[in-house]
């Protein structure tokens, strides 16, 4: 069963990252992995409306992220391997490389947390955050205090979170309590539960 599922996935037209994400668990759990995939995703086909919607989104993304060929040429001058990876990411995920951007490497979570609080306190117009799981505790509560203060000052505060993960894995924090906070301080956007990768 799992061998059939793996062949089905490999020959499919989906994104290679989704293929790997499914193949690994199927091979790790050969009996249940294959059955799970075939039962939930094996026979699923997109409707004409869904295909058109995805095509439209892809078209908008490609038009919004126009690649600059000079940037890729500059990368190639410095590192052929990096240029190959950049071209792949540009062609598959529609994320072209850009110039004049910076990133700060934070080696441990504690540094990231302190930097996050600093940056949240600096926000003047909007704060958009995205998390897979939100759980009550020192970290979330201190972030929430900052968000509440910013929202009172008129900053547009929005949080995207995985509604399914929060309700399944976080016992102390519930979707209901998140929505209660949302009405007073933040705008929460739960992911639709039917949008699973397939």
Tab-separated table of N, CA and C in Angstrom, residues 82-176:
chain	number	residue	atom	x	y	z
A	82	UNK	N	25.251	29.037	-5.051
A	82	UNK	CA	24.197	29.920	-4.537
A	82	UNK	C	23.310	30.415	-5.675
A	83	UNK	N	23.913	30.656	-6.847
A	83	UNK	CA	23.136	31.104	-8.009
A	83	UNK	C	22.163	30.023	-8.468
A	84	UNK	N	22.622	28.769	-8.471
A	84	UNK	CA	21.752	27.649	-8.860
A	84	UNK	C	20.578	27.534	-7.888
A	85	UNK	N	20.863	27.627	-6.584
A	85	UNK	CA	19.793	27.555	-5.584
A	85	UNK	C	18.826	28.728	-5.711
A	86	UNK	N	19.366	29.922	-5.945
A	86	UNK	CA	18.517	31.110	-6.093
A	86	UNK	C	17.600	30.981	-7.298
A	87	UNK	N	18.135	30.465	-8.404
A	87	UNK	CA	17.325	30.280	-9.608
A	87	UNK	C	16.223	29.247	-9.358
A	88	UNK	N	16.578	28.176	-8.653
A	88	UNK	CA	15.587	27.138	-8.343
A	88	UNK	C	14.447	27.713	-7.495
A	89	UNK	N	14.797	28.449	-6.444
A	89	UNK	CA	13.779	29.053	-5.569
A	89	UNK	C	12.924	30.039	-6.358
A	90	UNK	N	13.567	30.787	-7.244
A	90	UNK	CA	12.844	31.760	-8.070
A	90	UNK	C	11.849	31.063	-8.998
A	91	UNK	N	12.265	29.949	-9.620
A	91	UNK	CA	11.411	29.264	-10.595
A	91	UNK	C	10.332	28.404	-9.960
A	92	UNK	N	10.634	27.790	-8.813
A	92	UNK	CA	9.673	26.878	-8.188
A	92	UNK	C	8.750	27.591	-7.211
A	93	UNK	N	9.319	28.426	-6.356
A	93	UNK	CA	8.517	29.075	-5.311
A	93	UNK	C	8.159	30.525	-5.642
A	94	UNK	N	8.655	31.033	-6.769
A	94	UNK	CA	8.381	32.416	-7.210
A	94	UNK	C	8.932	33.457	-6.239
A	95	UNK	N	10.071	33.161	-5.604
A	95	UNK	CA	10.722	34.133	-4.721
A	95	UNK	C	12.094	34.483	-5.292
A	96	UNK	N	12.160	35.542	-6.103
A	96	UNK	CA	13.455	35.917	-6.673
A	96	UNK	C	14.362	36.561	-5.632
A	97	UNK	N	15.682	36.469	-5.831
A	97	UNK	CA	16.604	37.129	-4.897
A	97	UNK	C	16.545	38.650	-5.074
A	98	UNK	N	16.816	39.373	-4.004
A	98	UNK	CA	16.785	40.840	-4.028
A	98	UNK	C	18.078	41.398	-3.464
A	99	UNK	N	18.370	42.640	-3.841
A	99	UNK	CA	19.533	43.345	-3.306
A	99	UNK	C	19.101	44.280	-2.187
A	100	UNK	N	20.114	44.764	-1.494
A	100	UNK	CA	19.920	45.816	-0.491
A	100	UNK	C	18.926	45.437	0.605
A	101	UNK	N	18.945	44.192	0.995
A	101	UNK	CA	18.140	43.760	2.142
A	101	UNK	C	19.105	43.214	3.194
A	102	UNK	N	18.698	43.270	4.427
A	102	UNK	CA	19.578	42.804	5.497
A	102	UNK	C	18.856	41.781	6.365
A	103	UNK	N	19.627	40.973	7.026
A	103	UNK	CA	19.090	40.001	7.972
A	103	UNK	C	20.035	39.935	9.161
A	104	UNK	N	19.468	39.735	10.318
A	104	UNK	CA	20.288	39.606	11.521
A	104	UNK	C	20.142	38.188	12.052
A	105	UNK	N	21.257	37.498	12.211
A	105	UNK	CA	21.241	36.127	12.715
A	105	UNK	C	21.205	36.147	14.238
A	106	UNK	N	20.205	35.495	14.796
A	106	UNK	CA	20.080	35.381	16.252
A	106	UNK	C	20.262	33.913	16.604
A	107	UNK	N	21.350	33.600	17.279
A	107	UNK	CA	21.777	32.212	17.454
A	107	UNK	C	20.900	31.391	18.391
A	108	UNK	N	20.248	32.017	19.369
A	108	UNK	CA	19.414	31.253	20.303
A	108	UNK	C	18.062	31.943	20.491
A	109	UNK	N	17.096	31.176	20.950
A	109	UNK	CA	15.737	31.674	21.113
A	109	UNK	C	15.612	32.853	22.059
A	110	UNK	N	16.436	32.879	23.110
A	110	UNK	CA	16.367	33.981	24.076
A	110	UNK	C	16.687	35.314	23.409
A	111	UNK	N	17.695	35.307	22.519
A	111	UNK	CA	18.053	36.531	21.796
A	111	UNK	C	16.917	36.953	20.864
A	112	UNK	N	16.319	35.971	20.203
A	112	UNK	CA	15.206	36.265	19.293
A	112	UNK	C	14.046	36.874	20.063
A	113	UNK	N	13.751	36.326	21.230
A	113	UNK	CA	12.630	36.803	22.038
A	113	UNK	C	12.850	38.249	22.481
A	114	UNK	N	14.058	38.563	22.940
A	114	UNK	CA	14.363	39.938	23.365
A	114	UNK	C	14.296	40.901	22.184
A	115	UNK	N	14.823	40.476	21.043
A	115	UNK	CA	14.790	41.315	19.842
A	115	UNK	C	13.349	41.528	19.381
A	116	UNK	N	12.536	40.485	19.454
A	116	UNK	CA	11.127	40.587	19.069
A	116	UNK	C	10.413	41.633	19.912
A	117	UNK	N	10.626	41.586	21.228
A	117	UNK	CA	9.981	42.564	22.111
A	117	UNK	C	10.440	43.987	21.785
A	118	UNK	N	11.735	44.147	21.519
A	118	UNK	CA	12.260	45.473	21.149
A	118	UNK	C	11.566	46.006	19.899
A	119	UNK	N	11.464	45.144	18.885
A	119	UNK	CA	10.878	45.572	17.610
A	119	UNK	C	9.382	45.841	17.742
A	120	UNK	N	8.689	45.034	18.543
A	120	UNK	CA	7.253	45.269	18.761
A	120	UNK	C	7.020	46.626	19.415
A	121	UNK	N	7.879	46.977	20.343
A	121	UNK	CA	7.739	48.267	21.038
A	121	UNK	C	7.981	49.450	20.104
A	122	UNK	N	8.746	49.234	19.028
A	122	UNK	CA	9.034	50.311	18.071
A	122	UNK	C	7.904	50.522	17.061
A	123	UNK	N	7.009	49.552	16.908
A	123	UNK	CA	5.975	49.611	15.861
A	123	UNK	C	5.081	50.833	16.028
A	124	UNK	N	4.814	51.515	14.906
A	124	UNK	CA	3.977	52.712	14.940
A	124	UNK	C	2.696	52.576	14.132
A	125	UNK	N	2.698	51.734	13.086
A	125	UNK	CA	1.535	51.643	12.205
A	125	UNK	C	0.852	50.277	12.243
A	126	UNK	N	1.624	49.210	12.171
A	126	UNK	CA	1.014	47.878	12.162
A	126	UNK	C	1.972	46.835	12.726
A	127	UNK	N	1.381	45.741	13.223
A	127	UNK	CA	2.130	44.558	13.667
A	127	UNK	C	1.395	43.357	13.093
A	128	UNK	N	2.057	42.594	12.243
A	128	UNK	CA	1.496	41.362	11.703
A	128	UNK	C	2.392	40.215	12.170
A	129	UNK	N	1.809	39.220	12.818
A	129	UNK	CA	2.579	38.079	13.330
A	129	UNK	C	1.933	36.785	12.850
A	130	UNK	N	2.757	35.747	12.697
A	130	UNK	CA	2.250	34.446	12.280
A	130	UNK	C	2.899	33.366	13.137
A	131	UNK	N	2.056	32.527	13.739
A	131	UNK	CA	2.561	31.446	14.582
A	131	UNK	C	1.787	30.165	14.314
A	132	UNK	N	2.482	29.043	14.449
A	132	UNK	CA	1.841	27.742	14.291
A	132	UNK	C	1.063	27.391	15.558
A	133	UNK	N	1.716	27.524	16.699
A	133	UNK	CA	1.073	27.213	17.978
A	133	UNK	C	1.254	28.404	18.911
A	134	UNK	N	0.179	28.792	19.562
A	134	UNK	CA	0.228	29.842	20.579
A	134	UNK	C	-0.192	29.203	21.891
A	135	UNK	N	0.620	29.380	22.917
A	135	UNK	CA	0.312	28.783	24.215
A	135	UNK	C	0.605	29.785	25.323
A	136	UNK	N	-0.265	29.817	26.312
A	136	UNK	CA	-0.073	30.735	27.430
A	136	UNK	C	1.234	30.428	28.153
A	137	UNK	N	1.886	31.484	28.607
A	137	UNK	CA	3.141	31.341	29.332
A	137	UNK	C	3.848	32.680	29.388
A	138	UNK	N	5.051	32.686	29.920
A	138	UNK	CA	5.808	33.927	30.089
A	138	UNK	C	6.009	34.634	28.748
A	139	UNK	N	6.405	33.883	27.728
A	139	UNK	CA	6.698	34.506	26.437
A	139	UNK	C	5.447	35.107	25.811
A	140	UNK	N	4.398	34.303	25.651
A	140	UNK	CA	3.192	34.803	24.993
A	140	UNK	C	2.550	35.935	25.795
A	141	UNK	N	2.508	35.798	27.111
A	141	UNK	CA	1.868	36.834	27.928
A	141	UNK	C	2.608	38.164	27.835
A	142	UNK	N	3.949	38.117	27.785
A	142	UNK	CA	4.694	39.378	27.667
A	142	UNK	C	4.505	39.990	26.280
A	143	UNK	N	4.410	39.154	25.250
A	143	UNK	CA	4.124	39.660	23.902
A	143	UNK	C	2.726	40.258	23.862
A	144	UNK	N	1.770	39.565	24.477
A	144	UNK	CA	0.380	40.031	24.476
A	144	UNK	C	0.245	41.382	25.169
A	145	UNK	N	0.995	41.599	26.242
A	145	UNK	CA	0.966	42.899	26.931
A	145	UNK	C	1.409	44.017	25.988
A	146	UNK	N	2.461	43.757	25.220
A	146	UNK	CA	2.952	44.759	24.266
A	146	UNK	C	1.915	44.996	23.172
A	147	UNK	N	1.317	43.904	22.662
A	147	UNK	CA	0.310	44.032	21.605
A	147	UNK	C	-0.899	44.827	22.089
A	148	UNK	N	-1.327	44.554	23.323
A	148	UNK	CA	-2.478	45.269	23.886
A	148	UNK	C	-2.183	46.761	23.992
A	149	UNK	N	-0.985	47.085	24.446
A	149	UNK	CA	-0.587	48.496	24.576
A	149	UNK	C	-0.547	49.173	23.210
A	150	UNK	N	0.005	48.477	22.222
A	150	UNK	CA	0.089	49.033	20.873
A	150	UNK	C	-1.297	49.209	20.255
A	151	UNK	N	-2.176	48.231	20.475
A	151	UNK	CA	-3.534	48.326	19.930
A	151	UNK	C	-4.269	49.527	20.517
A	152	UNK	N	-4.068	49.800	21.810
A	152	UNK	CA	-4.693	50.971	22.452
A	152	UNK	C	-4.215	52.276	21.819
A	153	UNK	N	-2.981	52.267	21.304
A	153	UNK	CA	-2.420	53.470	20.680
A	153	UNK	C	-2.780	53.577	19.198
A	154	UNK	N	-3.615	52.652	18.717
A	154	UNK	CA	-4.073	52.726	17.330
A	154	UNK	C	-3.261	51.934	16.328
A	155	UNK	N	-2.302	51.136	16.800
A	155	UNK	CA	-1.519	50.295	15.893
A	155	UNK	C	-2.394	49.124	15.443
A	156	UNK	N	-2.380	48.822	14.143
A	156	UNK	CA	-3.153	47.706	13.595
A	156	UNK	C	-2.417	46.407	13.932
A	157	UNK	N	-2.961	45.630	14.861
A	157	UNK	CA	-2.309	44.403	15.332
A	157	UNK	C	-3.081	43.199	14.813
A	158	UNK	N	-2.387	42.323	14.084
A	158	UNK	CA	-3.027	41.119	13.542
A	158	UNK	C	-2.126	39.906	13.786
A	159	UNK	N	-2.767	38.789	14.088
A	159	UNK	CA	-2.017	37.548	14.300
A	159	UNK	C	-2.650	36.460	13.448
A	160	UNK	N	-1.821	35.778	12.677
A	160	UNK	CA	-2.275	34.596	11.945
A	160	UNK	C	-1.786	33.398	12.745
A	161	UNK	N	-2.682	32.479	13.044
A	161	UNK	CA	-2.280	31.293	13.798
A	161	UNK	C	-2.983	30.076	13.232
A	162	UNK	N	-2.458	28.913	13.533
A	162	UNK	CA	-3.044	27.658	13.078
A	162	UNK	C	-4.117	27.246	14.069
A	163	UNK	N	-5.347	27.464	13.692
A	163	UNK	CA	-6.486	27.190	14.561
A	163	UNK	C	-6.538	25.719	14.971
A	164	UNK	N	-6.203	24.826	14.040
A	164	UNK	CA	-6.255	23.398	14.339
A	164	UNK	C	-5.187	23.017	15.360
A	165	UNK	N	-3.961	23.511	15.171
A	165	UNK	CA	-2.873	23.188	16.102
A	165	UNK	C	-3.161	23.743	17.486
A	166	UNK	N	-3.690	24.960	17.548
A	166	UNK	CA	-3.995	25.566	18.846
A	166	UNK	C	-5.054	24.751	19.568
A	167	UNK	N	-6.119	24.366	18.867
A	167	UNK	CA	-7.196	23.633	19.535
A	167	UNK	C	-6.817	22.183	19.827
A	168	UNK	N	-5.899	21.597	19.037
A	168	UNK	CA	-5.514	20.195	19.248
A	168	UNK	C	-4.405	20.020	20.278
A	169	UNK	N	-3.418	20.914	20.272
A	169	UNK	CA	-2.213	20.690	21.060
A	169	UNK	C	-2.084	21.561	22.301
A	170	UNK	N	-2.764	22.679	22.346
A	170	UNK	CA	-2.594	23.600	23.468
A	170	UNK	C	-3.797	23.516	24.389
A	171	UNK	N	-3.619	22.906	25.542
A	171	UNK	CA	-4.746	22.687	26.439
A	171	UNK	C	-5.132	23.936	27.212
A	172	UNK	N	-4.139	24.730	27.606
A	172	UNK	CA	-4.436	25.879	28.453
A	172	UNK	C	-5.017	27.042	27.669
A	173	UNK	N	-4.723	27.100	26.412
A	173	UNK	CA	-5.206	28.219	25.605
A	173	UNK	C	-6.176	27.682	24.559
A	174	UNK	N	-7.297	28.291	24.403
A	174	UNK	CA	-8.304	27.802	23.470
A	174	UNK	C	-8.599	28.853	22.421
A	175	UNK	N	-9.191	28.382	21.327
A	175	UNK	CA	-9.587	29.307	20.272
A	175	UNK	C	-10.568	30.331	20.813
A	176	UNK	N	-11.432	29.897	21.726
A	176	UNK	CA	-12.419	30.815	22.306
A	176	UNK	C	-11.727	31.958	23.052
